[in-house]
Amino acid sequence: ENLMHISYEAGILENPKNQAPPGLYTKTQDPAKAPNSTDILEIEFKKGVPVKVTNVKDGTTHRTSLELFMYLNEVAGKHG
């Protein structure tokens, strides 16, 4: 596991009929347990590169590349 990638293979996942076990979700959560609400984000780009993300609901803003990456993954992961 690292900032850019996490993977699971072999074992229970080899059979597509099997569901992922609960302990497998470390960066996301089971979509069945995801909130039934939305997060509305505004992403600002300069020359095609994201430079700012703002959570419209609470005004949270992130600007550095690392902050954007981590925050967007956090929000996406929350929704499964």
Tab-separated table of N, CA and C in Angstrom:
chain	number	residue	atom	x	y	z
A	1	GLU	N	0.847	-1.182	0.000
A	1	GLU	CA	0.000	0.000	0.000
A	1	GLU	C	0.891	1.243	0.000
A	2	ASN	N	0.499	2.201	-0.829
A	2	ASN	CA	1.189	3.481	-0.836
A	2	ASN	C	0.191	4.564	-1.237
A	3	LEU	N	0.653	5.769	-1.386
A	3	LEU	CA	-0.214	6.902	-1.685
A	3	LEU	C	-0.994	6.725	-2.983
A	4	MET	N	-0.382	6.112	-3.969
A	4	MET	CA	-0.986	6.020	-5.296
A	4	MET	C	-1.723	4.711	-5.574
A	5	HIS	N	-1.437	3.672	-4.792
A	5	HIS	CA	-1.969	2.375	-5.203
A	5	HIS	C	-2.118	1.430	-4.024
A	6	ILE	N	-3.175	0.655	-4.072
A	6	ILE	CA	-3.364	-0.463	-3.155
A	6	ILE	C	-4.036	-1.560	-3.983
A	7	SER	N	-3.604	-2.771	-3.818
A	7	SER	CA	-4.228	-3.845	-4.593
A	7	SER	C	-4.359	-5.095	-3.744
A	8	TYR	N	-5.313	-5.897	-4.132
A	8	TYR	CA	-5.544	-7.181	-3.497
A	8	TYR	C	-5.681	-8.206	-4.604
A	9	GLU	N	-5.110	-9.350	-4.382
A	9	GLU	CA	-5.246	-10.412	-5.368
A	9	GLU	C	-5.120	-11.755	-4.677
A	10	ALA	N	-5.507	-12.772	-5.395
A	10	ALA	CA	-5.451	-14.159	-4.924
A	10	ALA	C	-6.514	-14.411	-3.857
A	11	GLY	N	-6.486	-15.601	-3.332
A	11	GLY	CA	-7.416	-15.967	-2.274
A	11	GLY	C	-8.864	-15.830	-2.690
A	12	ILE	N	-9.654	-15.254	-1.820
A	12	ILE	CA	-11.099	-15.147	-2.027
A	12	ILE	C	-11.459	-14.365	-3.286
A	13	LEU	N	-10.611	-13.448	-3.704
A	13	LEU	CA	-10.923	-12.614	-4.862
A	13	LEU	C	-10.723	-13.324	-6.198
A	14	GLU	N	-10.114	-14.488	-6.181
A	14	GLU	CA	-9.903	-15.222	-7.423
A	14	GLU	C	-11.221	-15.705	-8.025
A	15	ASN	N	-12.220	-15.910	-7.191
A	15	ASN	CA	-13.524	-16.356	-7.672
A	15	ASN	C	-14.451	-15.142	-7.741
A	16	PRO	N	-14.863	-14.725	-8.950
A	16	PRO	CA	-15.695	-13.530	-9.077
A	16	PRO	C	-17.065	-13.645	-8.402
A	17	LYS	N	-17.461	-14.857	-8.036
A	17	LYS	CA	-18.736	-15.028	-7.333
A	17	LYS	C	-18.642	-14.598	-5.869
A	18	ASN	N	-17.430	-14.512	-5.353
A	18	ASN	CA	-17.242	-14.130	-3.952
A	18	ASN	C	-17.323	-12.617	-3.781
A	19	GLN	N	-17.894	-12.200	-2.669
A	19	GLN	CA	-17.901	-10.781	-2.328
A	19	GLN	C	-16.630	-10.450	-1.567
A	20	ALA	N	-16.210	-9.206	-1.682
A	20	ALA	CA	-15.022	-8.767	-0.947
A	20	ALA	C	-15.320	-8.789	0.550
A	21	PRO	N	-14.404	-9.342	1.356
A	21	PRO	CA	-14.620	-9.349	2.800
A	21	PRO	C	-14.499	-7.929	3.368
A	22	PRO	N	-15.175	-7.643	4.484
A	22	PRO	CA	-15.179	-6.286	5.046
A	22	PRO	C	-13.785	-5.712	5.311
A	23	GLY	N	-12.835	-6.525	5.713
A	23	GLY	CA	-11.493	-6.038	6.018
A	23	GLY	C	-10.722	-5.553	4.806
A	24	LEU	N	-11.256	-5.810	3.631
A	24	LEU	CA	-10.582	-5.418	2.397
A	24	LEU	C	-10.679	-3.919	2.134
A	25	TYR	N	-11.699	-3.293	2.658
A	25	TYR	CA	-11.914	-1.868	2.410
A	25	TYR	C	-11.047	-1.037	3.354
A	26	THR	N	-9.942	-0.524	2.847
A	26	THR	CA	-9.095	0.345	3.665
A	26	THR	C	-9.098	1.778	3.139
A	27	LYS	N	-9.215	1.951	1.853
A	27	LYS	CA	-9.257	3.291	1.251
A	27	LYS	C	-10.687	3.701	0.914
A	28	THR	N	-11.582	2.730	0.850
A	28	THR	CA	-12.984	2.993	0.543
A	28	THR	C	-13.824	2.269	1.581
A	29	GLN	N	-15.097	2.231	1.349
A	29	GLN	CA	-15.954	1.424	2.204
A	29	GLN	C	-16.924	0.649	1.329
A	30	ASP	N	-17.558	-0.314	1.930
A	30	ASP	CA	-18.552	-1.105	1.221
A	30	ASP	C	-19.605	-0.147	0.662
A	31	PRO	N	-19.838	-0.149	-0.655
A	31	PRO	CA	-20.826	0.769	-1.233
A	31	PRO	C	-22.206	0.662	-0.584
A	32	ALA	N	-22.551	-0.517	-0.074
A	32	ALA	CA	-23.845	-0.681	0.593
A	32	ALA	C	-23.916	0.129	1.889
A	33	LYS	N	-22.755	0.493	2.439
A	33	LYS	CA	-22.710	1.267	3.685
A	33	LYS	C	-22.370	2.736	3.440
A	34	ALA	N	-22.264	3.111	2.185
A	34	ALA	CA	-21.931	4.501	1.842
A	34	ALA	C	-23.110	5.412	2.186
A	35	PRO	N	-22.817	6.677	2.490
A	35	PRO	CA	-23.908	7.596	2.831
A	35	PRO	C	-24.846	7.822	1.645
A	36	ASN	N	-26.090	8.042	1.962
A	36	ASN	CA	-27.082	8.332	0.931
A	36	ASN	C	-27.211	9.850	0.787
A	37	SER	N	-26.077	10.492	0.616
A	37	SER	CA	-26.028	11.945	0.469
A	37	SER	C	-24.905	12.282	-0.506
A	38	THR	N	-24.902	13.503	-0.946
A	38	THR	CA	-23.882	13.914	-1.913
A	38	THR	C	-22.874	14.856	-1.277
A	39	ASP	N	-21.705	14.889	-1.852
A	39	ASP	CA	-20.700	15.907	-1.562
A	39	ASP	C	-20.540	16.690	-2.852
A	40	ILE	N	-20.750	17.978	-2.790
A	40	ILE	CA	-20.604	18.809	-3.981
A	40	ILE	C	-19.280	19.548	-3.876
A	41	LEU	N	-18.431	19.315	-4.866
A	41	LEU	CA	-17.098	19.902	-4.882
A	41	LEU	C	-16.936	20.778	-6.110
A	42	GLU	N	-16.194	21.861	-5.951
A	42	GLU	CA	-15.787	22.687	-7.087
A	42	GLU	C	-14.291	22.500	-7.252
A	43	ILE	N	-13.879	22.184	-8.471
A	43	ILE	CA	-12.457	21.992	-8.753
A	43	ILE	C	-12.033	23.055	-9.751
A	44	GLU	N	-11.013	23.810	-9.381
A	44	GLU	CA	-10.481	24.870	-10.250
A	44	GLU	C	-9.243	24.339	-10.969
A	45	PHE	N	-9.187	24.599	-12.265
A	45	PHE	CA	-8.071	24.147	-13.095
A	45	PHE	C	-7.337	25.348	-13.680
A	46	LYS	N	-6.034	25.204	-13.841
A	46	LYS	CA	-5.222	26.170	-14.589
A	46	LYS	C	-4.410	25.383	-15.600
A	47	LYS	N	-4.636	25.682	-16.870
A	47	LYS	CA	-3.965	24.975	-17.963
A	47	LYS	C	-4.176	23.469	-17.857
A	48	GLY	N	-5.386	23.072	-17.450
A	48	GLY	CA	-5.734	21.659	-17.375
A	48	GLY	C	-5.284	20.942	-16.118
A	49	VAL	N	-4.652	21.655	-15.202
A	49	VAL	CA	-4.144	21.048	-13.973
A	49	VAL	C	-5.012	21.510	-12.795
A	50	PRO	N	-5.501	20.579	-11.973
A	50	PRO	CA	-6.298	21.003	-10.820
A	50	PRO	C	-5.419	21.758	-9.819
A	51	VAL	N	-5.888	22.932	-9.402
A	51	VAL	CA	-5.101	23.759	-8.480
A	51	VAL	C	-5.853	24.073	-7.188
A	52	LYS	N	-7.142	23.772	-7.158
A	52	LYS	CA	-7.923	24.073	-5.957
A	52	LYS	C	-9.199	23.244	-5.967
A	53	VAL	N	-9.550	22.721	-4.800
A	53	VAL	CA	-10.837	22.038	-4.639
A	53	VAL	C	-11.521	22.635	-3.416
A	54	THR	N	-12.812	22.905	-3.566
A	54	THR	CA	-13.598	23.471	-2.476
A	54	THR	C	-14.841	22.624	-2.261
A	55	ASN	N	-15.085	22.266	-1.009
A	55	ASN	CA	-16.317	21.585	-0.643
A	55	ASN	C	-17.371	22.677	-0.500
A	56	VAL	N	-18.364	22.661	-1.374
A	56	VAL	CA	-19.371	23.724	-1.419
A	56	VAL	C	-20.153	23.815	-0.106
A	57	LYS	N	-20.430	22.680	0.510
A	57	LYS	CA	-21.253	22.662	1.725
A	57	LYS	C	-20.562	23.314	2.921
A	58	ASP	N	-19.300	22.950	3.165
A	58	ASP	CA	-18.640	23.462	4.373
A	58	ASP	C	-17.516	24.462	4.105
A	59	GLY	N	-17.234	24.730	2.838
A	59	GLY	CA	-16.223	25.730	2.498
A	59	GLY	C	-14.784	25.260	2.608
A	60	THR	N	-14.573	23.989	2.941
A	60	THR	CA	-13.217	23.447	3.029
A	60	THR	C	-12.515	23.613	1.682
A	61	THR	N	-11.281	24.132	1.724
A	61	THR	CA	-10.509	24.352	0.499
A	61	THR	C	-9.145	23.687	0.626
A	62	HIS	N	-8.699	23.089	-0.466
A	62	HIS	CA	-7.366	22.484	-0.532
A	62	HIS	C	-6.693	22.980	-1.798
A	63	ARG	N	-5.377	23.261	-1.704
A	63	ARG	CA	-4.685	23.871	-2.836
A	63	ARG	C	-3.445	23.120	-3.322
A	64	THR	N	-2.705	22.492	-2.452
A	64	THR	CA	-1.487	21.829	-2.928
A	64	THR	C	-1.848	20.516	-3.614
A	65	SER	N	-0.972	20.055	-4.468
A	65	SER	CA	-1.222	18.799	-5.193
A	65	SER	C	-1.502	17.649	-4.238
A	66	LEU	N	-0.701	17.542	-3.190
A	66	LEU	CA	-0.883	16.457	-2.231
A	66	LEU	C	-2.214	16.597	-1.497
A	67	GLU	N	-2.551	17.813	-1.069
A	67	GLU	CA	-3.826	18.032	-0.389
A	67	GLU	C	-5.000	17.668	-1.292
A	68	LEU	N	-4.953	18.087	-2.556
A	68	LEU	CA	-6.023	17.768	-3.501
A	68	LEU	C	-6.163	16.258	-3.656
A	69	PHE	N	-5.063	15.598	-3.870
A	69	PHE	CA	-5.053	14.150	-4.073
A	69	PHE	C	-5.656	13.432	-2.868
A	70	MET	N	-5.187	13.780	-1.687
A	70	MET	CA	-5.638	13.097	-0.474
A	70	MET	C	-7.109	13.408	-0.177
A	71	TYR	N	-7.511	14.658	-0.343
A	71	TYR	CA	-8.894	15.031	-0.047
A	71	TYR	C	-9.870	14.382	-1.031
A	72	LEU	N	-9.550	14.417	-2.305
A	72	LEU	CA	-10.443	13.813	-3.300
A	72	LEU	C	-10.559	12.304	-3.093
A	73	ASN	N	-9.467	11.656	-2.718
A	73	ASN	CA	-9.532	10.225	-2.414
A	73	ASN	C	-10.367	9.962	-1.166
A	74	GLU	N	-10.252	10.837	-0.175
A	74	GLU	CA	-11.054	10.697	1.050
A	74	GLU	C	-12.550	10.802	0.734
A	75	VAL	N	-12.917	11.817	-0.034
A	75	VAL	CA	-14.328	12.015	-0.382
A	75	VAL	C	-14.837	10.852	-1.232
A	76	ALA	N	-14.071	10.459	-2.235
A	76	ALA	CA	-14.487	9.345	-3.090
A	76	ALA	C	-14.594	8.051	-2.283
A	77	GLY	N	-13.629	7.808	-1.409
A	77	GLY	CA	-13.638	6.598	-0.595
A	77	GLY	C	-14.830	6.518	0.332
A	78	LYS	N	-15.262	7.667	0.823
A	78	LYS	CA	-16.424	7.719	1.715
A	78	LYS	C	-17.678	7.204	1.010
A	79	HIS	N	-17.721	7.383	-0.295
A	79	HIS	CA	-18.889	6.972	-1.064
A	79	HIS	C	-18.735	5.580	-1.684
A	80	GLY	N	-17.679	4.885	-1.311
A	80	GLY	CA	-17.512	3.505	-1.749
A	80	GLY	C	-16.921	3.381	-3.106
